[in-house]
Amino acid sequence: MYTLETRKDASQKGQTIKADRLLFQRLLVAQDSGRDIDLKSLLSHELTPVPLSLADTAGRLRPTNKAALGKILEDGVTVEVLPKSSLKTYFIIDGQALVQAIGKPTGAKSFGDVLADVFNASVFSHFNEHCSRVDVLFDRYRITSIKSGTRERREGRVRSIRRKIDSREIPLPANWKQFMDLPENKANLTKFLSDQMMLETKKSRHTCELITAGGFEEETKVASSQVSDVEQLQSSHEEADTRIILHAKAAYMDGYDRIIVLCRDTDVLVLLTHFAGQLSGELWMRTGTRQERRYVAVHDIQLTPTMQRNILVYHAVTGCDTVSQPSGHGKKTTWKVFQQHGALLDDLGRGMLSESTMRSVEEFFCRIYSPASDETSINDVRYRMFQKGTKDQEKLPPSRKCLEQHIKRAHHQAQVWFQADVPIPEIELPIGSGWYEDATRRLHPHVSVDDPLPNEFTDIVCCKCKNCATSRCSCRAKNLKCIAACTCNIGVCHNPYSVAIETDSE
């Protein structure tokens, strides 16, 4: 059961509408009983407080299984052991992913133990005769971020205690997960790791170069253990995912023939796939766990030009960390639509979001929900599916107005990804692009934009009277006859609906 408030205008008192999963059934009964209902017009609204095809009942975006897309891209291009090579090699490490993989080592008592025994050792293990440079990149943790919803899902119910790490002797927390759930703790830890890595490299790795970014208090700061010019790497990127592309492209320009990215995030694999043509001839991504490690030969992934051009948009619009997956339509099924209709996504994430681009993406969604038809209106597809028997709101496509908000979120995310190789990207603010800001400056998805039940249909009521003999009957109050869905039909109703039977005149 869902409860919401609708308002005819700002000055009038709102009225509460209770909408449950049997609403469609009541609408059909009301229509069969003679109520004047335009179902096609009605279905252009969600009929629930939030679009259940895109969000849960609390308004949280539906998560997606990103790993399913990773399996599609990795098919036929993975090896368990990286081939040996004498090419000039360069490693990029997702620092936060390495922290998560290490966790709280057995026997470690202080943050210095984690650094000396595990983290630094893991980073330095990649230096060899063919690799003299390693970059370690970290995420930023902003209050106003479209990632806040994903981070809240990952956080536990118990609020963590803020802990400042200002020396190697600071003891490790008893509960490592709770510590890592707090963004402020992660930001402080990444700064500590960045500073300590740099000190250790300068002290003991004189012939090697370590570059790190993202973990310092200053957003654009980049540090190198050598005297290299790293000004082109000073960036305002929020995530290590996109910084990886920026650093990989710079390394290619510096003459590195082989780039190996250490990361387990499908987003990074998708980014590397899109930008592969601008990076080194050999481009690898190491993923998986320590027990089941694998190397993806990104340079061998074969896509059509249209698919490679639009894979970032496809990933955004069909579900990622900041955009919901359409209920019941995962990466495996939508990939087939992308293979056939990928050109419909050509302009999303590029420039301003125009009405023509919105219509093209809407048509792409029509192909997801109705592959065999040539319909281009999502509301038409929604109505036709309802007529054919789909009554579960989660299985129906979103209404056009709610789909617009979804497309805006996908457009914004694609803009971020397309500018991964730009140090200081120019991106529209997320507020107004499918997101709104609360009093604490946190962002939330704008999933519903209109009344779930339009004003002209608020007369669709079912009374709960015993006999409907007085004006207290909600049907009588609106000058309507009772219908089969009213509870009065159990007993004696004084306001029954009767069907007039016409007879032929002789």
Short mmCIF file of C-alpha atoms in Angstrom, two decimals:
data_model
loop_
_atom_site.label_atom_id
_atom_site.label_comp_id
_atom_site.label_asym_id
_atom_site.label_seq_id
_atom_site.Cartn_x
_atom_site.Cartn_y
_atom_site.Cartn_z
CA MET A 1 0.00 0.00 0.00
CA TYR A 2 1.34 3.40 -0.95
CA THR A 3 0.19 6.76 0.43
CA LEU A 4 0.78 10.08 -1.26
CA GLU A 5 -0.53 13.60 -1.31
CA THR A 6 -1.71 15.35 -4.42
CA ARG A 7 -2.50 19.07 -4.78
CA LYS A 8 -4.65 20.75 -7.39
CA ASP A 9 -2.70 23.95 -6.81
CA ALA A 10 -0.36 25.40 -4.20
CA SER A 11 -3.16 27.15 -2.29
CA GLN A 12 -5.57 24.28 -1.95
CA LYS A 13 -5.44 21.66 0.70
CA GLY A 14 -3.95 18.42 -0.54
CA GLN A 15 -5.97 15.30 -0.47
CA THR A 16 -4.63 11.85 0.24
CA ILE A 17 -4.95 9.11 -2.34
CA LYS A 18 -4.24 5.56 -1.39
CA ALA A 19 -2.96 3.60 -4.34
CA ASP A 20 -2.23 -0.10 -4.00
CA ARG A 21 -1.22 -2.77 -6.47
CA LEU A 22 -4.88 -3.52 -7.20
CA LEU A 23 -5.51 -0.02 -8.51
CA PHE A 24 -5.64 -1.18 -12.13
CA GLN A 25 -8.23 -3.78 -11.21
CA ARG A 26 -10.41 -1.13 -9.54
CA LEU A 27 -10.05 1.10 -12.60
CA LEU A 28 -11.27 -1.67 -14.87
CA VAL A 29 -14.20 -2.43 -12.57
CA ALA A 30 -15.05 1.28 -12.47
CA GLN A 31 -14.90 1.50 -16.26
CA ASP A 32 -17.07 -1.61 -16.67
CA SER A 33 -19.56 -0.08 -14.20
CA GLY A 34 -20.07 2.97 -16.36
CA ARG A 35 -17.59 5.45 -14.90
CA ASP A 36 -16.17 7.82 -17.51
CA ILE A 37 -12.51 6.74 -17.65
CA ASP A 38 -10.01 7.37 -20.43
CA LEU A 39 -7.51 4.61 -19.68
CA LYS A 40 -4.96 5.79 -22.24
CA SER A 41 -4.88 9.26 -20.71
CA LEU A 42 -4.84 7.79 -17.21
CA LEU A 43 -1.90 5.51 -18.00
CA SER A 44 0.19 8.48 -19.07
CA HIS A 45 0.55 8.96 -15.29
CA GLU A 46 2.35 6.54 -12.97
CA LEU A 47 -0.64 5.83 -10.67
CA THR A 48 1.88 5.29 -7.85
CA PRO A 49 3.97 7.84 -5.90
CA VAL A 50 7.14 6.78 -7.74
CA PRO A 51 7.71 4.94 -11.03
CA LEU A 52 8.08 1.37 -9.81
CA SER A 53 9.84 0.40 -13.03
CA LEU A 54 12.71 2.74 -12.05
CA ALA A 55 12.59 2.99 -8.25
CA ASP A 56 11.46 1.16 -5.15
CA THR A 57 8.58 2.38 -2.99
CA ALA A 58 10.97 4.59 -0.97
CA GLY A 59 12.09 6.42 -4.12
CA ARG A 60 15.54 4.79 -4.27
CA LEU A 61 16.88 4.03 -7.74
CA ARG A 62 16.75 0.39 -8.76
CA PRO A 63 20.28 -1.08 -8.71
CA THR A 64 21.75 -2.92 -11.64
CA ASN A 65 24.03 -5.92 -12.02
CA LYS A 66 26.96 -4.21 -13.72
CA ALA A 67 28.96 -7.43 -13.69
CA ALA A 68 26.61 -8.82 -16.35
CA LEU A 69 27.92 -6.22 -18.79
CA GLY A 70 31.48 -7.05 -17.76
CA LYS A 71 30.91 -10.69 -18.69
CA ILE A 72 29.64 -9.66 -22.12
CA LEU A 73 32.70 -7.49 -22.82
CA GLU A 74 35.17 -10.01 -21.38
CA ASP A 75 33.89 -12.94 -23.40
CA GLY A 76 36.80 -14.46 -25.34
CA VAL A 77 39.40 -11.82 -24.38
CA THR A 78 40.54 -12.89 -20.89
CA VAL A 79 43.57 -14.83 -19.69
CA GLU A 80 44.54 -16.03 -16.22
CA VAL A 81 48.23 -15.15 -16.61
CA LEU A 82 49.45 -11.93 -18.16
CA PRO A 83 51.68 -12.67 -21.18
CA LYS A 84 55.31 -11.70 -20.74
CA SER A 85 56.45 -8.67 -22.69
CA SER A 86 59.44 -6.38 -23.06
CA LEU A 87 57.23 -3.40 -23.92
CA LYS A 88 57.58 -0.24 -21.87
CA THR A 89 54.91 -0.88 -19.24
CA TYR A 90 52.88 1.33 -16.96
CA PHE A 91 50.54 0.33 -14.11
CA ILE A 92 47.51 2.29 -12.89
CA ILE A 93 46.00 1.24 -9.57
CA ASP A 94 42.54 2.13 -8.26
CA GLY A 95 43.68 3.00 -4.74
CA GLN A 96 40.32 2.64 -3.04
CA ALA A 97 39.75 -0.76 -4.65
CA LEU A 98 43.13 -1.88 -3.28
CA VAL A 99 42.19 -0.65 0.19
CA GLN A 100 38.92 -2.60 0.01
CA ALA A 101 40.72 -5.73 -1.21
CA ILE A 102 43.26 -5.57 1.64
CA GLY A 103 40.70 -4.83 4.32
CA LYS A 104 42.01 -5.21 7.86
CA PRO A 105 45.01 -7.57 7.68
CA THR A 106 45.28 -10.26 10.33
CA GLY A 107 47.65 -9.19 13.08
CA ALA A 108 47.79 -5.53 12.02
CA LYS A 109 47.35 -3.17 14.96
CA SER A 110 48.03 0.30 13.57
CA PHE A 111 47.60 2.14 10.28
CA GLY A 112 51.38 2.02 9.95
CA ASP A 113 51.21 -1.79 9.92
CA VAL A 114 48.73 -1.67 7.03
CA LEU A 115 51.01 0.66 5.07
CA ALA A 116 54.36 -1.00 5.74
CA ASP A 117 53.29 -4.61 5.47
CA VAL A 118 50.56 -4.66 2.88
CA PHE A 119 49.52 -1.55 0.93
CA ASN A 120 52.97 -0.20 0.00
CA ALA A 121 54.26 -3.70 -0.66
CA SER A 122 51.41 -4.33 -3.07
CA VAL A 123 52.03 -1.06 -4.94
CA PHE A 124 55.82 -1.49 -5.12
CA SER A 125 55.52 -5.10 -6.35
CA HIS A 126 54.67 -3.80 -9.82
CA PHE A 127 58.02 -2.08 -10.34
CA ASN A 128 60.31 -4.22 -12.50
CA GLU A 129 62.80 -3.96 -15.36
CA HIS A 130 60.04 -3.05 -17.82
CA CYS A 131 57.90 -0.96 -15.48
CA SER A 132 59.40 2.08 -13.78
CA ARG A 133 56.17 4.02 -13.24
CA VAL A 134 53.05 3.27 -11.19
CA ASP A 135 50.10 5.63 -10.65
CA VAL A 136 47.79 5.23 -7.65
CA LEU A 137 44.49 7.13 -7.95
CA PHE A 138 41.76 7.75 -5.39
CA ASP A 139 38.13 8.86 -5.32
CA ARG A 140 37.03 12.20 -3.94
CA TYR A 141 34.24 12.29 -1.34
CA ARG A 142 31.97 15.26 -1.91
CA ILE A 143 28.86 16.04 0.11
CA THR A 144 26.96 17.11 -2.99
CA SER A 145 27.42 14.08 -5.22
CA ILE A 146 25.25 11.95 -7.48
CA LYS A 147 27.08 8.97 -5.92
CA SER A 148 25.60 9.69 -2.47
CA GLY A 149 22.69 7.27 -3.04
CA THR A 150 25.04 4.40 -3.90
CA ARG A 151 27.22 5.17 -0.90
CA GLU A 152 24.20 5.25 1.41
CA ARG A 153 23.15 1.79 0.18
CA ARG A 154 26.60 0.45 1.01
CA GLU A 155 26.71 2.03 4.47
CA GLY A 156 25.61 0.08 7.51
CA ARG A 157 22.83 1.12 9.82
CA VAL A 158 25.24 2.01 12.64
CA ARG A 159 26.81 5.42 12.15
CA SER A 160 30.61 5.25 12.23
CA ILE A 161 32.80 7.31 14.52
CA ARG A 162 35.00 9.89 12.86
CA ARG A 163 38.66 8.98 13.30
CA LYS A 164 41.56 11.20 12.29
CA ILE A 165 44.72 9.47 11.05
CA ASP A 166 47.68 11.76 11.64
CA SER A 167 50.44 9.25 12.39
CA ARG A 168 51.44 5.66 11.71
CA GLU A 169 50.81 4.75 15.35
CA ILE A 170 47.05 5.40 15.26
CA PRO A 171 45.41 2.06 16.15
CA LEU A 172 43.13 0.37 13.67
CA PRO A 173 39.40 0.45 14.49
CA ALA A 174 37.81 -2.67 15.91
CA ASN A 175 35.15 -2.64 13.19
CA TRP A 176 36.86 -1.95 9.86
CA LYS A 177 33.63 -1.92 7.84
CA GLN A 178 31.99 0.70 10.02
CA PHE A 179 35.12 2.80 9.77
CA MET A 180 35.12 2.57 5.97
CA ASP A 181 31.40 3.36 5.75
CA LEU A 182 32.07 6.98 6.71
CA PRO A 183 33.20 9.11 3.72
CA GLU A 184 35.19 11.43 5.99
CA ASN A 185 37.22 8.48 7.26
CA LYS A 186 37.93 7.27 3.73
CA ALA A 187 39.02 10.75 2.64
CA ASN A 188 41.38 11.01 5.62
CA LEU A 189 42.76 7.53 4.97
CA THR A 190 43.47 8.23 1.30
CA LYS A 191 45.38 11.40 2.24
CA PHE A 192 47.42 9.45 4.77
CA LEU A 193 48.16 6.72 2.22
CA SER A 194 49.12 9.25 -0.45
CA ASP A 195 51.56 11.06 1.84
CA GLN A 196 53.14 7.87 3.19
CA MET A 197 53.51 6.24 -0.23
CA MET A 198 55.27 9.30 -1.55
CA LEU A 199 57.68 9.42 1.40
CA GLU A 200 58.55 5.73 1.11
CA THR A 201 59.07 5.88 -2.67
CA LYS A 202 61.42 8.84 -2.43
CA LYS A 203 63.30 7.06 0.37
CA SER A 204 63.76 3.59 -1.10
CA ARG A 205 62.79 3.63 -4.82
CA HIS A 206 65.09 6.21 -6.35
CA THR A 207 64.91 4.87 -9.91
CA CYS A 208 61.15 4.44 -9.91
CA GLU A 209 58.36 6.97 -10.27
CA LEU A 210 55.17 6.92 -8.24
CA ILE A 211 52.39 9.35 -9.15
CA THR A 212 49.30 9.73 -7.02
CA ALA A 213 46.23 11.96 -7.22
CA GLY A 214 42.74 12.31 -5.78
CA GLY A 215 43.71 11.58 -2.19
CA PHE A 216 44.93 15.00 -1.12
CA GLU A 217 42.91 17.78 0.51
CA GLU A 218 43.44 19.94 -2.60
CA GLU A 219 41.21 18.48 -5.28
CA THR A 220 43.55 19.03 -8.23
CA LYS A 221 46.83 18.15 -6.49
CA VAL A 222 49.06 15.55 -8.16
CA ALA A 223 52.30 14.36 -6.60
CA SER A 224 55.27 12.64 -8.27
CA SER A 225 58.24 11.01 -6.54
CA GLN A 226 60.44 12.31 -9.37
CA VAL A 227 60.75 15.79 -10.84
CA SER A 228 58.38 15.01 -13.71
CA ASP A 229 56.00 17.65 -14.99
CA VAL A 230 52.54 16.45 -13.92
CA GLU A 231 50.67 19.68 -14.52
CA GLN A 232 48.57 18.06 -17.28
CA LEU A 233 47.28 15.57 -14.68
CA GLN A 234 45.90 18.20 -12.32
CA SER A 235 42.20 17.49 -12.51
CA SER A 236 38.86 18.07 -10.79
CA HIS A 237 37.51 14.57 -11.39
CA GLU A 238 35.44 13.16 -8.55
CA GLU A 239 36.15 9.50 -9.23
CA ALA A 240 39.26 7.45 -9.81
CA ASP A 241 37.37 5.78 -12.68
CA THR A 242 37.69 8.83 -14.90
CA ARG A 243 41.12 9.86 -13.59
CA ILE A 244 42.36 6.48 -14.84
CA ILE A 245 41.52 7.49 -18.43
CA LEU A 246 43.23 10.86 -18.03
CA HIS A 247 46.42 9.24 -16.70
CA ALA A 248 46.38 6.42 -19.25
CA LYS A 249 46.13 8.87 -22.13
CA ALA A 250 49.00 10.95 -20.74
CA ALA A 251 51.13 7.81 -20.33
CA TYR A 252 50.50 6.85 -23.94
CA MET A 253 51.65 10.30 -25.03
CA ASP A 254 54.79 9.75 -22.90
CA GLY A 255 55.67 6.64 -24.89
CA TYR A 256 54.30 3.77 -22.79
CA ASP A 257 53.35 0.87 -25.08
CA ARG A 258 51.61 -1.30 -22.52
CA ILE A 259 49.12 -0.08 -19.91
CA ILE A 260 47.80 -2.33 -17.16
CA VAL A 261 44.89 -1.08 -15.05
CA LEU A 262 44.26 -2.76 -11.69
CA CYS A 263 40.58 -2.36 -10.89
CA ARG A 264 37.46 -4.48 -10.35
CA ASP A 265 34.81 -1.98 -11.44
CA THR A 266 32.79 -2.62 -14.60
CA ASP A 267 32.52 1.15 -15.10
CA VAL A 268 36.28 1.29 -15.68
CA LEU A 269 36.12 -1.57 -18.19
CA VAL A 270 33.41 0.28 -20.12
CA LEU A 271 35.46 3.50 -20.05
CA LEU A 272 38.58 1.70 -21.27
CA THR A 273 36.56 0.05 -24.05
CA HIS A 274 35.27 3.41 -25.29
CA PHE A 275 38.67 5.17 -25.11
CA ALA A 276 40.78 2.18 -26.23
CA GLY A 277 41.52 3.69 -29.64
CA GLN A 278 43.17 6.70 -27.96
CA LEU A 279 45.36 4.67 -25.61
CA SER A 280 48.31 2.27 -25.91
CA GLY A 281 48.44 -0.60 -28.37
CA GLU A 282 48.29 -3.06 -25.47
CA LEU A 283 45.62 -2.18 -22.91
CA TRP A 284 44.91 -4.63 -20.08
CA MET A 285 42.63 -4.59 -17.07
CA ARG A 286 43.33 -6.89 -14.15
CA THR A 287 40.13 -7.80 -12.33
CA GLY A 288 38.62 -10.54 -10.20
CA THR A 289 39.77 -11.71 -6.78
CA ARG A 290 43.13 -12.98 -5.61
CA GLN A 291 41.83 -16.55 -5.91
CA GLU A 292 40.25 -15.99 -9.37
CA ARG A 293 42.32 -13.25 -10.95
CA ARG A 294 42.01 -12.59 -14.68
CA TYR A 295 43.37 -10.14 -17.23
CA VAL A 296 41.09 -8.58 -19.84
CA ALA A 297 42.70 -7.71 -23.16
CA VAL A 298 40.71 -4.53 -23.74
CA HIS A 299 42.52 -3.96 -27.05
CA ASP A 300 40.95 -7.18 -28.35
CA ILE A 301 37.32 -6.31 -27.53
CA GLN A 302 35.46 -6.16 -30.84
CA LEU A 303 32.51 -3.80 -31.18
CA THR A 304 30.96 -2.04 -34.14
CA PRO A 305 31.93 1.65 -34.47
CA THR A 306 28.44 2.68 -33.33
CA MET A 307 28.60 0.46 -30.26
CA GLN A 308 32.07 1.62 -29.26
CA ARG A 309 31.00 5.23 -29.73
CA ASN A 310 27.86 4.81 -27.61
CA ILE A 311 28.77 2.14 -25.06
CA LEU A 312 29.12 4.75 -22.29
CA VAL A 313 25.63 6.04 -23.04
CA TYR A 314 24.24 2.52 -23.20
CA HIS A 315 25.74 1.68 -19.81
CA ALA A 316 24.31 4.86 -18.28
CA VAL A 317 20.79 4.63 -19.67
CA THR A 318 20.31 0.92 -18.87
CA GLY A 319 21.60 1.17 -15.31
CA CYS A 320 24.74 2.16 -13.43
CA ASP A 321 25.54 3.49 -9.94
CA THR A 322 23.72 6.78 -10.58
CA VAL A 323 20.98 5.71 -12.99
CA SER A 324 18.42 2.99 -12.33
CA GLN A 325 17.98 -0.22 -14.26
CA PRO A 326 14.50 -0.64 -15.77
CA SER A 327 12.82 -3.35 -13.70
CA GLY A 328 13.12 -6.74 -15.35
CA HIS A 329 15.46 -5.54 -18.10
CA GLY A 330 19.08 -6.25 -17.22
CA LYS A 331 22.24 -5.83 -19.26
CA LYS A 332 21.90 -9.20 -20.99
CA THR A 333 18.52 -8.38 -22.56
CA THR A 334 19.16 -4.70 -23.26
CA TRP A 335 22.48 -5.54 -24.93
CA LYS A 336 20.55 -7.16 -27.78
CA VAL A 337 18.59 -3.94 -28.25
CA PHE A 338 21.84 -1.97 -28.19
CA GLN A 339 23.31 -4.18 -30.91
CA GLN A 340 20.38 -3.43 -33.22
CA HIS A 341 19.44 0.13 -32.26
CA GLY A 342 22.61 1.65 -30.78
CA ALA A 343 22.45 4.64 -33.15
CA LEU A 344 19.39 5.91 -31.24
CA LEU A 345 21.79 6.87 -28.45
CA ASP A 346 24.11 8.93 -30.67
CA ASP A 347 23.57 12.36 -29.11
CA LEU A 348 23.00 11.54 -25.45
CA GLY A 349 25.73 12.88 -23.16
CA ARG A 350 27.05 15.18 -25.85
CA GLY A 351 26.25 18.88 -25.63
CA MET A 352 22.87 20.10 -24.45
CA LEU A 353 20.04 17.63 -24.04
CA SER A 354 17.59 18.46 -26.84
CA GLU A 355 14.01 17.32 -27.39
CA SER A 356 15.07 15.35 -30.47
CA THR A 357 17.66 13.46 -28.40
CA MET A 358 15.02 12.82 -25.75
CA ARG A 359 12.71 11.33 -28.41
CA SER A 360 15.50 9.10 -29.78
CA VAL A 361 16.26 7.67 -26.33
CA GLU A 362 12.52 7.25 -25.75
CA GLU A 363 12.39 5.16 -28.92
CA PHE A 364 15.31 3.08 -27.59
CA PHE A 365 13.22 2.38 -24.49
CA CYS A 366 10.28 1.41 -26.68
CA ARG A 367 12.52 -1.21 -28.29
CA ILE A 368 13.47 -2.52 -24.82
CA TYR A 369 9.85 -3.02 -23.78
CA SER A 370 8.43 -3.84 -27.20
CA PRO A 371 11.19 -5.22 -29.47
CA ALA A 372 8.88 -6.32 -32.27
CA SER A 373 6.88 -3.10 -32.63
CA ASP A 374 7.73 0.17 -34.34
CA GLU A 375 6.14 2.40 -31.69
CA THR A 376 8.10 5.50 -30.69
CA SER A 377 5.96 6.73 -27.77
CA ILE A 378 6.62 5.12 -24.41
CA ASN A 379 3.10 6.04 -23.26
CA ASP A 380 1.66 4.15 -26.24
CA VAL A 381 3.78 1.10 -25.36
CA ARG A 382 2.65 1.40 -21.75
CA TYR A 383 -1.02 1.49 -22.76
CA ARG A 384 -0.71 -1.38 -25.24
CA MET A 385 1.08 -3.61 -22.70
CA PHE A 386 -1.68 -2.88 -20.18
CA GLN A 387 -4.35 -3.80 -22.73
CA LYS A 388 -2.58 -7.08 -23.39
CA GLY A 389 -2.68 -8.03 -19.72
CA THR A 390 0.37 -6.50 -17.99
CA LYS A 391 -1.11 -5.09 -14.77
CA ASP A 392 2.02 -5.04 -12.56
CA GLN A 393 3.36 -1.47 -12.44
CA GLU A 394 6.93 -2.79 -12.09
CA LYS A 395 6.64 -4.58 -15.44
CA LEU A 396 5.12 -1.64 -17.30
CA PRO A 397 7.51 0.97 -18.72
CA PRO A 398 7.70 4.32 -16.92
CA SER A 399 5.45 7.12 -18.07
CA ARG A 400 6.96 9.65 -20.45
CA LYS A 401 7.42 12.33 -17.78
CA CYS A 402 9.24 9.98 -15.42
CA LEU A 403 11.32 8.61 -18.29
CA GLU A 404 12.46 12.17 -19.01
CA GLN A 405 14.00 12.40 -15.53
CA HIS A 406 15.70 9.05 -16.08
CA ILE A 407 17.13 10.25 -19.40
CA LYS A 408 18.37 13.46 -17.77
CA ARG A 409 20.28 11.44 -15.17
CA ALA A 410 21.78 9.23 -17.88
CA HIS A 411 22.72 12.32 -19.92
CA HIS A 412 24.53 13.85 -16.95
CA GLN A 413 26.43 10.64 -16.16
CA ALA A 414 27.42 10.20 -19.80
CA GLN A 415 28.73 13.79 -19.86
CA VAL A 416 31.01 12.95 -16.93
CA TRP A 417 32.32 9.83 -18.66
CA PHE A 418 32.80 11.40 -22.09
CA GLN A 419 35.05 14.05 -20.53
CA ALA A 420 37.21 11.55 -18.66
CA ASP A 421 40.24 12.61 -20.72
CA VAL A 422 39.73 16.31 -19.92
CA PRO A 423 41.58 17.55 -16.78
CA ILE A 424 38.98 20.15 -15.80
CA PRO A 425 35.74 19.02 -17.45
CA GLU A 426 32.86 21.42 -18.02
CA ILE A 427 29.74 19.59 -16.93
CA GLU A 428 26.25 20.86 -16.19
CA LEU A 429 25.19 20.83 -12.56
CA PRO A 430 23.21 17.69 -11.66
CA ILE A 431 20.52 19.79 -9.96
CA GLY A 432 17.72 20.03 -12.49
CA SER A 433 19.18 17.13 -14.47
CA GLY A 434 17.13 14.47 -12.74
CA TRP A 435 18.44 15.41 -9.29
CA TYR A 436 17.44 17.78 -6.49
CA GLU A 437 19.30 19.03 -3.42
CA ASP A 438 18.01 18.79 0.14
CA ALA A 439 18.74 21.10 3.09
CA THR A 440 21.94 19.20 3.91
CA ARG A 441 23.25 19.65 0.33
CA ARG A 442 22.81 15.98 -0.45
CA LEU A 443 21.46 15.02 -3.85
CA HIS A 444 18.45 12.79 -4.41
CA PRO A 445 16.98 11.44 -7.66
CA HIS A 446 13.92 13.28 -8.92
CA VAL A 447 11.94 10.17 -9.78
CA SER A 448 8.38 11.50 -9.91
CA VAL A 449 7.41 14.85 -11.40
CA ASP A 450 3.62 14.93 -11.53
CA ASP A 451 0.59 13.75 -9.58
CA PRO A 452 0.43 9.96 -9.84
CA LEU A 453 -3.32 10.22 -10.39
CA PRO A 454 -4.51 13.26 -12.39
CA ASN A 455 -7.12 15.53 -10.84
CA GLU A 456 -9.86 14.54 -13.26
CA PHE A 457 -9.56 10.94 -12.06
CA THR A 458 -9.68 11.56 -8.32
CA ASP A 459 -13.40 10.70 -8.51
CA ILE A 460 -12.49 7.05 -8.94
CA VAL A 461 -13.46 6.02 -5.44
CA CYS A 462 -14.65 2.86 -3.78
CA CYS A 463 -16.72 3.39 -0.66
CA LYS A 464 -16.53 1.28 2.46
CA CYS A 465 -20.12 1.77 3.65
CA LYS A 466 -22.53 -0.84 4.97
CA ASN A 467 -25.56 0.36 3.04
CA CYS A 468 -24.72 3.78 1.47
CA ALA A 469 -27.91 5.30 2.85
CA THR A 470 -26.44 8.72 3.79
CA SER A 471 -24.31 11.44 2.24
CA ARG A 472 -21.37 10.15 4.24
CA CYS A 473 -20.95 7.58 1.48
CA SER A 474 -17.92 8.71 -0.57
CA CYS A 475 -19.63 7.64 -3.80
CA ARG A 476 -22.81 9.60 -2.98
CA ALA A 477 -20.72 12.62 -1.97
CA LYS A 478 -19.26 12.73 -5.48
CA ASN A 479 -22.63 12.04 -7.10
CA LEU A 480 -21.46 8.62 -8.27
CA LYS A 481 -23.10 5.21 -8.16
CA CYS A 482 -21.43 2.41 -6.23
CA ILE A 483 -19.51 -0.22 -8.18
CA ALA A 484 -18.49 -3.84 -7.63
CA ALA A 485 -15.26 -2.82 -5.91
CA CYS A 486 -17.19 -1.07 -3.11
CA THR A 487 -17.53 -3.05 0.13
CA CYS A 488 -21.24 -2.19 0.29
CA ASN A 489 -21.88 -4.88 -2.27
CA ILE A 490 -21.41 -7.40 0.48
CA GLY A 491 -24.64 -6.18 2.07
CA VAL A 492 -27.56 -3.99 0.98
CA CYS A 493 -26.58 -0.91 -1.07
CA HIS A 494 -28.94 2.07 -1.38
CA ASN A 495 -26.81 3.60 -4.15
CA PRO A 496 -26.36 0.73 -6.63
CA TYR A 497 -25.25 1.03 -10.20
CA SER A 498 -27.79 -0.46 -12.61
CA VAL A 499 -27.36 -1.16 -16.28
CA ALA A 500 -30.22 -0.04 -18.46
CA ILE A 501 -31.31 -2.70 -20.91
CA GLU A 502 -32.42 -1.36 -24.27
CA THR A 503 -35.14 -3.22 -26.12
CA ASP A 504 -35.98 -3.03 -29.78
CA SER A 505 -39.09 -1.00 -30.50
CA GLU A 506 -41.72 -2.84 -32.41
#
